[in-house]
Amino acid sequence: QAFLTFTQQVIALRRQLYSESETYRMIGSSVTDPGWLDELPAGGPVVIVAEGLLMYLTPSEVTALLHRLLDRFDTGELLADLLSKWGTRLSKVAASGIIKWGTRDGSEITRWDPRLRLIENSPVIAGFDKISLPRQRMLYRLAYAIPANRNYDRLFRFAF
């Protein structure tokens, strides 16, 4: 109940800043609640952006969500950032286990719903060479040089 109230407050604030349209909807619901998808048109094609989301759900919640999304839409892409397995380990130490799972290569997603196929993935910090500020670019270059750091958070693109 507390989560739903918070979500509804966030949506109320967003509505003050952004307008809804035929292609942009704001729904005050948890993604784990199956009912929210009923508010969206079915079919496709669609782009699903799961930014900063899937790592906070349990594997069974992710699986159920993927099944509902792919059952609802005919064709499209899923874009998601996923943490490495270090994410769950660090979360247990620093954040009371808020990160529920991690991945080495994104293969869990295609196992959880075989209709998805991985198209590409890259480190979140891969574009460091485009940073215009020299000091910040150097910091990201150093971070990118360390494999564990470079691969901690990756962007994945799946098609269905």
PDB file of C-alpha atoms in Angstrom:
ATOM      1  CA  GLN A   1       0.000   0.000   0.000  1.00  0.00           C
ATOM      2  CA  ALA A   2       2.798   2.459   0.842  1.00  0.00           C
ATOM      3  CA  PHE A   3       4.481   1.723  -2.508  1.00  0.00           C
ATOM      4  CA  LEU A   4       1.280   2.347  -4.413  1.00  0.00           C
ATOM      5  CA  THR A   5       0.733   5.679  -2.650  1.00  0.00           C
ATOM      6  CA  PHE A   6       4.309   6.728  -3.465  1.00  0.00           C
ATOM      7  CA  THR A   7       3.879   5.625  -7.083  1.00  0.00           C
ATOM      8  CA  GLN A   8       0.652   7.583  -7.363  1.00  0.00           C
ATOM      9  CA  GLN A   9       2.378  10.679  -5.944  1.00  0.00           C
ATOM     10  CA  VAL A  10       5.197  10.344  -8.483  1.00  0.00           C
ATOM     11  CA  ILE A  11       2.704  10.036 -11.340  1.00  0.00           C
ATOM     12  CA  ALA A  12       0.784  13.086 -10.073  1.00  0.00           C
ATOM     13  CA  LEU A  13       4.028  15.096 -10.106  1.00  0.00           C
ATOM     14  CA  ARG A  14       4.973  13.812 -13.572  1.00  0.00           C
ATOM     15  CA  ARG A  15       1.568  14.883 -14.882  1.00  0.00           C
ATOM     16  CA  GLN A  16       2.387  18.441 -13.780  1.00  0.00           C
ATOM     17  CA  LEU A  17       5.570  18.320 -15.880  1.00  0.00           C
ATOM     18  CA  TYR A  18       4.654  16.148 -18.882  1.00  0.00           C
ATOM     19  CA  SER A  19       1.600  15.712 -21.059  1.00  0.00           C
ATOM     20  CA  GLU A  20       0.186  12.347 -21.977  1.00  0.00           C
ATOM     21  CA  SER A  21      -0.503  11.524 -25.607  1.00  0.00           C
ATOM     22  CA  GLU A  22      -1.675   8.612 -27.664  1.00  0.00           C
ATOM     23  CA  THR A  23       1.874   7.198 -27.592  1.00  0.00           C
ATOM     24  CA  TYR A  24       2.915   8.275 -24.064  1.00  0.00           C
ATOM     25  CA  ARG A  25       0.985   7.101 -20.996  1.00  0.00           C
ATOM     26  CA  MET A  26       1.714   7.343 -17.273  1.00  0.00           C
ATOM     27  CA  ILE A  27       0.297   4.538 -15.166  1.00  0.00           C
ATOM     28  CA  GLY A  28       0.544   4.628 -11.366  1.00  0.00           C
ATOM     29  CA  SER A  29       1.122   0.943 -10.725  1.00  0.00           C
ATOM     30  CA  SER A  30       3.799  -1.549  -9.866  1.00  0.00           C
ATOM     31  CA  VAL A  31       5.110  -3.433 -12.899  1.00  0.00           C
ATOM     32  CA  THR A  32       4.549  -6.639 -10.921  1.00  0.00           C
ATOM     33  CA  ASP A  33       0.783  -5.977 -10.917  1.00  0.00           C
ATOM     34  CA  PRO A  34      -0.568  -7.710 -14.040  1.00  0.00           C
ATOM     35  CA  GLY A  35      -3.449  -5.242 -14.408  1.00  0.00           C
ATOM     36  CA  TRP A  36      -1.463  -2.214 -15.570  1.00  0.00           C
ATOM     37  CA  LEU A  37      -0.934  -3.679 -19.038  1.00  0.00           C
ATOM     38  CA  ASP A  38      -4.696  -3.633 -19.626  1.00  0.00           C
ATOM     39  CA  GLU A  39      -4.413   0.162 -19.892  1.00  0.00           C
ATOM     40  CA  LEU A  40      -2.176  -0.113 -22.961  1.00  0.00           C
ATOM     41  CA  PRO A  41      -3.168  -0.971 -26.517  1.00  0.00           C
ATOM     42  CA  ALA A  42      -2.191  -4.476 -27.561  1.00  0.00           C
ATOM     43  CA  GLY A  43      -0.288  -5.365 -30.714  1.00  0.00           C
ATOM     44  CA  GLY A  44       2.934  -3.905 -31.881  1.00  0.00           C
ATOM     45  CA  PRO A  45       5.528  -2.930 -32.766  1.00  0.00           C
ATOM     46  CA  VAL A  46       6.714  -1.545 -29.457  1.00  0.00           C
ATOM     47  CA  VAL A  47       9.902  -0.489 -27.682  1.00  0.00           C
ATOM     48  CA  ILE A  48      10.006  -1.495 -24.011  1.00  0.00           C
ATOM     49  CA  VAL A  49      12.523   0.421 -21.910  1.00  0.00           C
ATOM     50  CA  ALA A  50      13.325  -1.241 -18.574  1.00  0.00           C
ATOM     51  CA  GLU A  51      15.889   1.239 -17.308  1.00  0.00           C
ATOM     52  CA  GLY A  52      16.942   0.755 -13.689  1.00  0.00           C
ATOM     53  CA  LEU A  53      14.190  -1.777 -13.108  1.00  0.00           C
ATOM     54  CA  LEU A  54      14.799  -5.472 -13.685  1.00  0.00           C
ATOM     55  CA  MET A  55      17.630  -5.888 -11.162  1.00  0.00           C
ATOM     56  CA  TYR A  56      15.242  -4.853  -8.362  1.00  0.00           C
ATOM     57  CA  LEU A  57      12.748  -7.608  -9.196  1.00  0.00           C
ATOM     58  CA  THR A  58      13.205 -11.271  -8.337  1.00  0.00           C
ATOM     59  CA  PRO A  59      13.910 -13.660 -11.221  1.00  0.00           C
ATOM     60  CA  SER A  60      10.340 -15.009 -10.994  1.00  0.00           C
ATOM     61  CA  GLU A  61       8.926 -11.459 -11.117  1.00  0.00           C
ATOM     62  CA  VAL A  62      11.088 -10.660 -14.165  1.00  0.00           C
ATOM     63  CA  THR A  63       9.985 -13.875 -15.866  1.00  0.00           C
ATOM     64  CA  ALA A  64       6.301 -13.156 -15.234  1.00  0.00           C
ATOM     65  CA  LEU A  65       6.699  -9.559 -16.442  1.00  0.00           C
ATOM     66  CA  LEU A  66       8.482 -10.654 -19.623  1.00  0.00           C
ATOM     67  CA  HIS A  67       5.792 -13.236 -20.378  1.00  0.00           C
ATOM     68  CA  ARG A  68       3.014 -10.647 -19.903  1.00  0.00           C
ATOM     69  CA  LEU A  69       4.793  -8.064 -22.077  1.00  0.00           C
ATOM     70  CA  LEU A  70       5.569 -10.464 -24.909  1.00  0.00           C
ATOM     71  CA  ASP A  71       2.056 -11.923 -24.776  1.00  0.00           C
ATOM     72  CA  ARG A  72       0.628  -8.385 -25.076  1.00  0.00           C
ATOM     73  CA  PHE A  73       2.749  -7.050 -27.942  1.00  0.00           C
ATOM     74  CA  ASP A  74       3.323  -8.650 -31.341  1.00  0.00           C
ATOM     75  CA  THR A  75       6.859  -7.510 -32.077  1.00  0.00           C
ATOM     76  CA  GLY A  76       9.419  -5.095 -30.786  1.00  0.00           C
ATOM     77  CA  GLU A  77      12.527  -4.555 -28.731  1.00  0.00           C
ATOM     78  CA  LEU A  78      13.361  -4.631 -25.038  1.00  0.00           C
ATOM     79  CA  LEU A  79      16.078  -2.266 -23.833  1.00  0.00           C
ATOM     80  CA  ALA A  80      17.390  -2.905 -20.323  1.00  0.00           C
ATOM     81  CA  ASP A  81      20.385  -2.162 -18.196  1.00  0.00           C
ATOM     82  CA  LEU A  82      21.484  -5.146 -16.131  1.00  0.00           C
ATOM     83  CA  LEU A  83      24.053  -5.360 -13.371  1.00  0.00           C
ATOM     84  CA  SER A  84      26.740  -7.996 -13.144  1.00  0.00           C
ATOM     85  CA  LYS A  85      26.590 -10.677 -10.483  1.00  0.00           C
ATOM     86  CA  TRP A  86      28.709  -8.323  -8.362  1.00  0.00           C
ATOM     87  CA  GLY A  87      25.597  -6.161  -8.043  1.00  0.00           C
ATOM     88  CA  THR A  88      23.830  -8.676  -5.831  1.00  0.00           C
ATOM     89  CA  ARG A  89      26.949  -9.293  -3.748  1.00  0.00           C
ATOM     90  CA  LEU A  90      27.602  -5.590  -3.178  1.00  0.00           C
ATOM     91  CA  SER A  91      23.932  -4.985  -2.489  1.00  0.00           C
ATOM     92  CA  LYS A  92      23.940  -7.531   0.340  1.00  0.00           C
ATOM     93  CA  VAL A  93      26.796  -5.647   1.990  1.00  0.00           C
ATOM     94  CA  ALA A  94      25.845  -2.043   1.268  1.00  0.00           C
ATOM     95  CA  ALA A  95      22.101  -1.869   0.569  1.00  0.00           C
ATOM     96  CA  SER A  96      20.244  -4.626   2.435  1.00  0.00           C
ATOM     97  CA  GLY A  97      20.014  -6.861  -0.629  1.00  0.00           C
ATOM     98  CA  ILE A  98      17.950  -4.500  -2.781  1.00  0.00           C
ATOM     99  CA  ILE A  99      19.524  -5.915  -5.971  1.00  0.00           C
ATOM    100  CA  LYS A 100      17.835  -9.289  -6.531  1.00  0.00           C
ATOM    101  CA  TRP A 101      19.942 -10.793  -9.345  1.00  0.00           C
ATOM    102  CA  GLY A 102      22.801 -10.099 -11.694  1.00  0.00           C
ATOM    103  CA  THR A 103      24.058 -11.433 -14.990  1.00  0.00           C
ATOM    104  CA  ARG A 104      27.304 -12.072 -16.794  1.00  0.00           C
ATOM    105  CA  ASP A 105      25.959 -11.952 -20.332  1.00  0.00           C
ATOM    106  CA  GLY A 106      22.182 -11.411 -20.281  1.00  0.00           C
ATOM    107  CA  SER A 107      21.457 -15.058 -21.095  1.00  0.00           C
ATOM    108  CA  GLU A 108      19.027 -15.337 -18.170  1.00  0.00           C
ATOM    109  CA  ILE A 109      16.594 -13.078 -20.031  1.00  0.00           C
ATOM    110  CA  THR A 110      16.541 -15.298 -23.123  1.00  0.00           C
ATOM    111  CA  ARG A 111      16.148 -18.407 -20.934  1.00  0.00           C
ATOM    112  CA  TRP A 112      13.297 -16.841 -18.958  1.00  0.00           C
ATOM    113  CA  ASP A 113      11.471 -16.038 -22.196  1.00  0.00           C
ATOM    114  CA  PRO A 114      12.893 -17.742 -25.316  1.00  0.00           C
ATOM    115  CA  ARG A 115      10.932 -15.394 -27.578  1.00  0.00           C
ATOM    116  CA  LEU A 116      13.600 -12.795 -26.796  1.00  0.00           C
ATOM    117  CA  ARG A 117      16.894 -12.836 -28.654  1.00  0.00           C
ATOM    118  CA  LEU A 118      19.904 -10.753 -27.715  1.00  0.00           C
ATOM    119  CA  ILE A 119      20.864  -8.260 -30.411  1.00  0.00           C
ATOM    120  CA  GLU A 120      23.643  -6.354 -28.674  1.00  0.00           C
ATOM    121  CA  ASN A 121      25.069  -5.282 -25.347  1.00  0.00           C
ATOM    122  CA  SER A 122      27.676  -2.797 -24.218  1.00  0.00           C
ATOM    123  CA  PRO A 123      29.003  -1.288 -21.003  1.00  0.00           C
ATOM    124  CA  VAL A 124      27.064   1.722 -19.745  1.00  0.00           C
ATOM    125  CA  ILE A 125      30.331   3.683 -19.631  1.00  0.00           C
ATOM    126  CA  ALA A 126      31.416   2.705 -23.159  1.00  0.00           C
ATOM    127  CA  GLY A 127      30.956   6.182 -24.651  1.00  0.00           C
ATOM    128  CA  PHE A 128      33.446   7.865 -22.354  1.00  0.00           C
ATOM    129  CA  ASP A 129      35.475   9.199 -25.297  1.00  0.00           C
ATOM    130  CA  LYS A 130      32.550  11.519 -26.166  1.00  0.00           C
ATOM    131  CA  ILE A 131      32.671  13.301 -22.804  1.00  0.00           C
ATOM    132  CA  SER A 132      33.729  16.869 -23.514  1.00  0.00           C
ATOM    133  CA  LEU A 133      35.233  17.643 -20.098  1.00  0.00           C
ATOM    134  CA  PRO A 134      38.839  16.352 -19.946  1.00  0.00           C
ATOM    135  CA  ARG A 135      38.929  15.402 -16.238  1.00  0.00           C
ATOM    136  CA  GLN A 136      35.643  13.537 -16.357  1.00  0.00           C
ATOM    137  CA  ARG A 137      36.642  11.809 -19.605  1.00  0.00           C
ATOM    138  CA  MET A 138      39.896  10.676 -17.938  1.00  0.00           C
ATOM    139  CA  LEU A 139      38.014   9.317 -14.901  1.00  0.00           C
ATOM    140  CA  TYR A 140      35.683   7.312 -17.122  1.00  0.00           C
ATOM    141  CA  ARG A 141      38.631   6.117 -19.224  1.00  0.00           C
ATOM    142  CA  LEU A 142      40.278   4.800 -16.038  1.00  0.00           C
ATOM    143  CA  ALA A 143      37.029   3.193 -14.882  1.00  0.00           C
ATOM    144  CA  TYR A 144      36.594   1.581 -18.301  1.00  0.00           C
ATOM    145  CA  ALA A 145      40.108   0.114 -18.151  1.00  0.00           C
ATOM    146  CA  ILE A 146      39.138  -2.109 -15.193  1.00  0.00           C
ATOM    147  CA  PRO A 147      37.080  -5.077 -16.515  1.00  0.00           C
ATOM    148  CA  ALA A 148      35.070  -5.615 -13.313  1.00  0.00           C
ATOM    149  CA  ASN A 149      34.126  -1.950 -13.303  1.00  0.00           C
ATOM    150  CA  ARG A 150      33.538  -1.744 -17.053  1.00  0.00           C
ATOM    151  CA  ASN A 151      31.167  -4.726 -16.975  1.00  0.00           C
ATOM    152  CA  TYR A 152      29.352  -3.886 -13.735  1.00  0.00           C
ATOM    153  CA  ASP A 153      26.423  -2.220 -15.521  1.00  0.00           C
ATOM    154  CA  ARG A 154      25.673  -3.101 -19.141  1.00  0.00           C
ATOM    155  CA  LEU A 155      23.036  -2.048 -21.648  1.00  0.00           C
ATOM    156  CA  PHE A 156      21.211  -4.916 -23.379  1.00  0.00           C
ATOM    157  CA  ARG A 157      19.026  -4.854 -26.478  1.00  0.00           C
ATOM    158  CA  PHE A 158      16.693  -7.765 -27.156  1.00  0.00           C
ATOM    159  CA  ALA A 159      14.257  -8.307 -30.040  1.00  0.00           C
ATOM    160  CA  PHE A 160      11.037 -10.301 -30.127  1.00  0.00           C
TER     161      PHE A 160
END
